[in-house]
XYZ file of C-alpha atoms in Angstrom:
419
model
C 13.381 16.958 -2.956
C 12.797 15.288 -6.497
C 9.992 13.018 -6.084
C 6.526 13.798 -3.603
C 4.075 10.672 -3.492
C 0.561 10.546 -2.598
C -0.531 7.048 -1.562
C -4.075 6.351 -1.462
C -3.597 4.254 2.024
C -0.955 3.733 4.315
C 0.212 -0.097 3.581
C 0.376 1.304 -0.034
C 2.721 4.522 1.104
C 4.856 1.950 2.721
C 5.196 -0.303 0.051
C 6.380 2.680 -2.357
C 8.856 4.019 0.147
C 10.171 0.762 0.525
C 11.050 0.591 -3.115
C 11.963 4.125 -3.652
C 14.534 3.456 -0.403
C 15.698 -0.032 -1.877
C 16.637 1.793 -4.964
C 18.679 4.346 -3.560
C 16.618 7.327 -2.848
C 16.738 8.780 0.568
C 12.825 8.367 1.557
C 10.448 9.466 4.755
C 7.435 8.630 4.852
C 4.350 10.821 6.164
C 1.274 9.929 7.806
C -0.957 12.783 6.384
C -0.325 16.014 5.539
C 3.795 17.175 6.395
C 4.130 20.394 8.152
C 5.087 23.041 5.696
C 8.197 23.702 7.580
C 9.484 20.105 7.054
C 13.441 19.906 6.397
C 13.848 18.137 2.912
C 17.479 18.907 2.799
C 18.092 15.104 3.064
C 15.673 13.739 1.464
C 14.890 12.798 -1.980
C 11.472 11.606 -1.847
C 8.401 12.105 0.741
C 5.750 9.770 0.484
C 2.062 10.938 2.286
C -0.234 8.196 3.270
C -3.783 9.037 2.903
C -6.656 6.988 3.499
C -8.343 7.811 0.438
C -8.768 4.376 -1.268
C -12.319 3.824 -0.615
C -13.822 6.962 0.662
C -16.253 9.205 -1.885
C -14.530 10.255 -5.117
C -15.051 13.651 -4.742
C -13.225 13.483 -1.161
C -10.347 11.830 -2.359
C -9.758 14.254 -4.880
C -9.843 16.810 -2.238
C -7.481 14.869 -0.075
C -4.981 14.036 -2.777
C -5.055 18.027 -4.487
C -4.223 19.006 -0.725
C -1.174 16.756 -0.716
C -0.140 17.708 -3.818
C 0.132 21.115 -3.032
C 2.061 20.425 0.033
C 4.521 18.388 -1.691
C 4.887 21.249 -4.174
C 5.695 24.162 -1.250
C 8.078 21.649 0.031
C 9.891 21.827 -3.355
C 8.971 18.134 -5.181
C 9.811 18.495 -8.665
C 7.722 15.639 -9.813
C 4.605 13.951 -8.232
C 3.524 10.144 -8.171
C 0.211 8.671 -7.342
C 0.248 5.501 -5.552
C -2.636 3.171 -5.603
C -2.627 -0.694 -5.133
C -1.387 -3.403 -7.586
C -4.626 -5.138 -8.083
C -6.073 -1.671 -9.075
C -8.429 -1.511 -6.292
C -11.483 0.751 -7.048
C -14.979 0.731 -8.509
C -16.362 2.332 -11.574
C -16.936 5.513 -9.569
C -13.290 5.675 -8.928
C -10.776 6.685 -6.874
C -8.025 6.227 -9.292
C -9.535 7.770 -12.339
C -10.605 11.013 -10.783
C -7.615 11.791 -8.669
C -5.284 10.969 -11.389
C -7.535 13.407 -13.600
C -7.276 15.883 -11.014
C -3.570 15.796 -10.843
C -3.069 15.950 -14.437
C -5.231 19.252 -14.109
C -2.286 20.954 -12.210
C 0.651 19.273 -13.195
C -0.087 18.894 -17.190
C 0.652 16.989 -19.743
C -0.057 13.370 -19.820
C 0.544 9.981 -17.738
C 0.876 6.297 -17.313
C -0.746 3.649 -15.348
C 1.022 0.968 -14.457
C 0.203 -1.092 -11.090
C 2.685 -4.061 -12.117
C 4.763 -5.524 -9.468
C 5.806 -8.953 -10.520
C 7.871 -9.928 -7.386
C 3.787 -10.102 -5.890
C 2.702 -11.553 -9.255
C 1.241 -8.688 -10.328
C 1.852 -8.601 -14.405
C -0.174 -6.375 -17.247
C -0.416 -7.994 -20.748
C -2.511 -6.335 -23.811
C -3.625 -4.123 -20.964
C -5.154 -7.202 -18.911
C -3.963 -7.287 -15.296
C -2.977 -10.723 -13.845
C -2.720 -11.744 -10.306
C 0.100 -14.915 -9.883
C -0.732 -15.921 -13.491
C -4.910 -15.591 -13.190
C -6.819 -12.723 -14.345
C -7.712 -10.112 -12.002
C -11.492 -11.041 -12.397
C -10.842 -14.818 -11.572
C -8.637 -14.042 -8.818
C -9.513 -13.619 -4.841
C -9.396 -10.229 -5.533
C -13.241 -10.505 -7.578
C -14.324 -11.168 -4.017
C -13.090 -8.118 -2.241
C -15.614 -6.702 0.326
C -14.795 -2.928 -0.540
C -13.902 -2.979 -4.162
C -14.591 -5.812 -6.146
C -12.515 -6.363 -9.313
C -14.597 -8.388 -11.870
C -12.892 -6.948 -14.858
C -9.229 -7.382 -15.869
C -8.640 -4.979 -18.951
C -7.319 -1.931 -17.279
C -8.310 0.125 -20.142
C -11.957 -0.474 -19.909
C -11.807 -0.087 -16.012
C -10.264 2.922 -16.134
C -12.227 4.460 -19.093
C -15.070 4.106 -16.906
C -13.801 6.231 -14.035
C -12.824 9.163 -16.012
C -13.401 11.879 -18.764
C -10.004 11.958 -20.156
C -9.077 8.982 -22.830
C -7.216 5.891 -22.168
C -4.526 4.258 -24.499
C -2.690 1.524 -24.315
C 1.126 1.077 -24.457
C 1.809 -2.382 -25.118
C 4.022 -5.301 -24.601
C 5.817 -4.928 -28.127
C 6.693 -1.550 -27.728
C 7.542 -2.070 -24.058
C 10.000 -4.675 -24.660
C 11.816 -2.833 -27.332
C 13.370 -0.778 -24.454
C 12.995 3.129 -23.246
C 13.586 4.837 -26.736
C 10.478 3.269 -28.552
C 8.538 3.381 -25.035
C 9.243 7.183 -25.484
C 9.066 7.884 -28.913
C 5.234 5.700 -28.985
C 4.209 8.138 -25.978
C 5.244 11.223 -27.872
C 3.871 9.982 -30.865
C 0.068 9.894 -29.427
C -1.671 12.824 -29.024
C -5.197 11.307 -28.463
C -4.918 9.785 -25.269
C -3.987 11.551 -21.519
C -3.630 8.479 -19.941
C -1.818 5.304 -20.940
C -1.979 1.779 -19.389
C 1.572 0.234 -19.747
C 2.355 -3.246 -19.926
C 4.737 -4.787 -18.130
C 5.334 -8.662 -17.663
C 9.166 -8.487 -15.801
C 11.496 -6.139 -13.597
C 13.444 -5.136 -16.911
C 10.178 -3.796 -18.219
C 9.633 -1.630 -15.142
C 13.093 -0.230 -15.443
C 12.696 0.281 -18.885
C 9.405 2.342 -17.757
C 11.842 4.489 -15.263
C 14.161 5.365 -17.831
C 12.014 6.393 -20.744
C 9.143 8.193 -18.465
C 11.251 9.531 -15.197
C 10.602 13.283 -16.486
C 6.727 13.243 -16.632
C 5.382 15.457 -14.149
C 2.934 12.870 -13.185
C 3.317 9.336 -12.884
C 0.637 6.586 -11.506
C 0.702 3.296 -10.692
C 1.967 0.713 -7.923
C 5.136 0.965 -6.498
C 6.778 -1.516 -9.005
C 6.563 1.240 -11.488
C 8.715 3.396 -9.105
C 11.745 0.742 -9.380
C 13.151 2.255 -12.245
C 13.059 6.038 -11.499
C 16.087 6.467 -8.861
C 18.502 5.089 -11.264
C 16.954 7.563 -13.705
C 17.490 10.347 -11.784
C 20.781 9.791 -11.095
C 21.506 8.934 -14.991
C 19.764 12.407 -15.445
C 21.730 14.372 -12.511
C 19.006 14.917 -10.182
C 20.958 13.210 -7.536
C 24.886 12.669 -7.152
C 24.547 9.091 -5.592
C 22.484 6.039 -4.474
C 22.309 5.582 -0.727
C 22.515 1.866 -0.060
C 19.170 0.180 1.599
C 19.415 -1.012 5.112
C 19.518 -4.955 5.795
C 18.930 -4.560 9.556
C 16.867 -2.267 11.973
C 17.422 -1.208 15.338
C 14.229 -1.262 17.174
C 13.068 -0.329 20.650
C 13.302 -3.400 23.374
C 9.744 -4.619 23.741
C 6.798 -6.981 23.762
C 5.591 -8.123 20.343
C 1.848 -8.350 18.418
C 0.131 -9.020 15.632
C -2.919 -7.410 14.442
C -4.466 -8.760 11.289
C -7.839 -6.712 10.202
C -7.428 -7.948 6.470
C -9.800 -10.599 5.033
C -7.704 -11.162 2.118
C -6.354 -14.778 1.083
C -2.931 -14.000 1.978
C -3.778 -12.694 4.962
C -5.880 -15.631 5.813
C -3.255 -17.640 5.093
C -0.755 -15.917 7.257
C -3.263 -16.357 10.296
C -3.484 -20.072 9.505
C 0.219 -20.450 9.799
C 0.607 -18.341 12.868
C -2.131 -20.259 14.576
C -0.290 -23.803 13.535
C 2.870 -22.637 15.198
C 1.287 -22.040 18.628
C 0.887 -18.267 18.841
C -1.497 -16.813 21.043
C -4.468 -15.680 19.195
C -8.225 -14.479 19.453
C -10.674 -13.923 16.547
C -12.808 -10.889 16.528
C -16.338 -10.878 15.554
C -18.150 -7.939 13.830
C -21.453 -9.128 15.553
C -20.096 -9.420 18.880
C -18.351 -6.023 18.615
C -21.533 -4.635 17.602
C -23.214 -5.909 20.602
C -20.320 -4.498 22.446
C -19.134 -8.241 23.823
C -15.889 -7.704 22.136
C -14.135 -4.625 23.343
C -10.838 -2.853 23.834
C -11.436 -3.666 27.460
C -12.124 -7.215 27.288
C -9.056 -7.637 24.815
C -6.404 -5.705 27.255
C -7.078 -8.010 29.460
C -6.661 -11.238 27.448
C -3.337 -9.769 26.122
C -2.362 -9.354 29.673
C -2.291 -13.101 30.358
C -0.394 -13.847 27.732
C 3.384 -15.164 27.662
C 5.822 -12.110 27.205
C 8.196 -14.430 25.231
C 5.658 -14.913 22.102
C 4.045 -12.498 19.924
C -0.199 -12.607 20.327
C -2.608 -12.641 17.490
C -5.720 -10.756 17.356
C -7.483 -11.360 14.106
C -10.681 -10.502 12.298
C -9.772 -12.284 8.955
C -12.514 -14.690 7.860
C -13.786 -16.345 4.365
C -15.571 -14.219 1.874
C -18.750 -16.179 2.453
C -18.704 -14.867 6.246
C -18.076 -11.424 5.424
C -20.789 -11.297 3.025
C -23.170 -12.632 5.946
C -21.472 -9.841 8.279
C -21.953 -7.196 5.765
C -25.442 -7.844 5.418
C -26.348 -7.829 8.874
C -24.313 -4.863 9.585
C -24.146 -2.956 6.142
C -20.530 -2.751 4.320
C -18.875 0.086 5.925
C -19.610 -0.489 9.486
C -18.543 -4.349 9.422
C -15.039 -2.645 8.733
C -15.303 0.758 10.532
C -15.778 -1.290 13.890
C -13.153 -3.646 13.480
C -10.748 -0.734 12.336
C -11.779 1.085 15.441
C -11.206 -1.936 18.016
C -7.918 -2.432 16.620
C -6.947 0.984 16.990
C -7.948 1.056 20.364
C -6.052 -2.112 21.585
C -3.163 -0.774 19.513
C -3.240 2.369 21.045
C -2.961 0.923 24.550
C 0.041 -0.941 23.916
C 3.146 0.536 24.539
C 1.996 1.777 27.754
C 2.212 -1.975 28.609
C 5.697 -2.710 27.165
C 4.464 -3.352 23.285
C 7.353 -1.705 20.961
C 7.027 -4.310 17.684
C 3.903 -4.642 16.045
C 2.896 -6.401 12.585
C -0.247 -4.659 11.548
C -2.234 -6.922 8.285
C -4.585 -4.566 6.020
C -4.435 -1.451 4.838
C -7.322 0.445 6.430
C -6.622 -1.682 9.596
C -2.719 0.011 9.520
C -4.322 3.399 8.836
C -6.359 3.061 11.827
C -3.339 1.717 14.092
C -0.960 4.297 12.861
C -3.734 7.091 13.735
C -4.794 5.544 16.942
C -0.988 5.485 18.204
C -0.440 9.021 16.775
C 2.662 8.256 14.625
C 3.455 11.498 12.570
C 6.250 10.111 10.452
C 8.091 6.798 9.731
C 11.745 5.964 8.440
C 12.388 2.848 6.187
C 13.955 -0.204 7.409
C 14.734 -3.617 5.713
C 12.390 -5.498 3.579
C 10.616 -8.433 5.148
C 8.553 -9.852 2.045
C 8.472 -7.867 -1.448
C 6.199 -4.896 -0.499
C 6.736 -4.642 3.202
C 9.574 -3.192 5.264
C 9.923 -2.699 8.908
C 9.605 0.963 9.701
C 10.114 3.197 13.008
C 8.379 5.994 14.276
C 10.570 9.323 13.802
C 8.739 10.561 17.338
C 7.017 9.137 20.566
C 5.742 6.312 20.912
C 8.745 4.915 19.526
C 7.481 1.742 18.073
C 8.893 -0.678 15.287
C 5.809 -1.362 12.498
C 5.378 -3.688 9.955
C 2.471 -2.586 8.033
C 1.206 -5.291 5.793
C -0.934 -4.718 2.795
C -3.488 -7.535 3.063
C -2.804 -9.316 -0.228
C 1.115 -9.042 0.368
C 3.590 -11.704 2.054
C 4.875 -15.336 2.514
C 2.474 -17.673 4.620
C 5.298 -17.403 7.291
C 4.970 -13.528 7.342
C 4.081 -13.224 10.944
C 6.791 -15.655 11.870
C 9.967 -14.352 10.223
C 9.378 -10.915 10.171
C 10.642 -10.319 13.711
C 14.295 -11.504 12.657
C 14.836 -8.430 10.644
C 15.021 -6.669 13.765
C 18.137 -5.867 16.207
């Protein structure tokens, strides 16, 4: 196995697994630590999904180091730390502390590059842009858990770590792999480098130049150039074509949306406008016991079998803030996740085998509630979001979507990729 990956949330892991699969690596995703006896003889990359993005930094470090140790025991030659393409974090972490801890075991230097042009994430002069808008002016400034109020990632990351943060800017990256490699080697002052990129060609340049680093950190986009670089270096003989369709177990369809991001709110509106049966969750009613798994499952059983249903908690930032003021920031999210997880766990017994889940925290709760341990990667629906299928019982097809990803018609068109 060439590459062992640690992702700070479930949808981020799926995003990375898709990128590696799409570019030719045989990739498996594990939800939590894999068993030490996992057969990796037919695997080029293994992605471990953690739920460490917003937990205390010390806990995120511990979990990430345990994941790194498991990957190294399974033979991983290099490590990859995956986080969100909008650099979701606070001044306390968790990107900086985890990267620092992983560097302590791998040695050397590393990069930090969350760029994903296909999803509108670009970096120029160390500043992150979302669909052409500075990160600090984008909807991410109102994220309920990790509000991003500074677009300059050199400053953002430096506040999170004692290691010195450098910048490999556009002018260097645009010259190609040799120039980028030489610039990195010539800088002995910094340990982590923010790397500019504004197009896919730059990501492939980064892969070609830096694929031999023992640790790479970033979004899924920076993995784009790694498979071809591994092949060029003779680490793998050939690249494996990505799937275009995925066979899925026959059964009913469900959509569970716990994200309050702008993208998911648009997808919810499109689904409702298209006539999908839907019910909105109210965290205050959940806290009071009015909305509970039993009531929701009774509603589910009354819905037509030929349409997917939608259960969602997505709401505008002002409404989310009011709920957080009443319940507390963490509790407001946790009770929604637990409720959606409980509903999801009951769906397979009711004939539901195909599910879309929106939101990283929600996806983690749903997969945990279902008891899914590992996923094979299927076809891409939209950039960063594939269909996946559980490798054990329950046999379910899952589209685990980051809240920020996907076109407005995502909830409507995703089913066309299943056979």
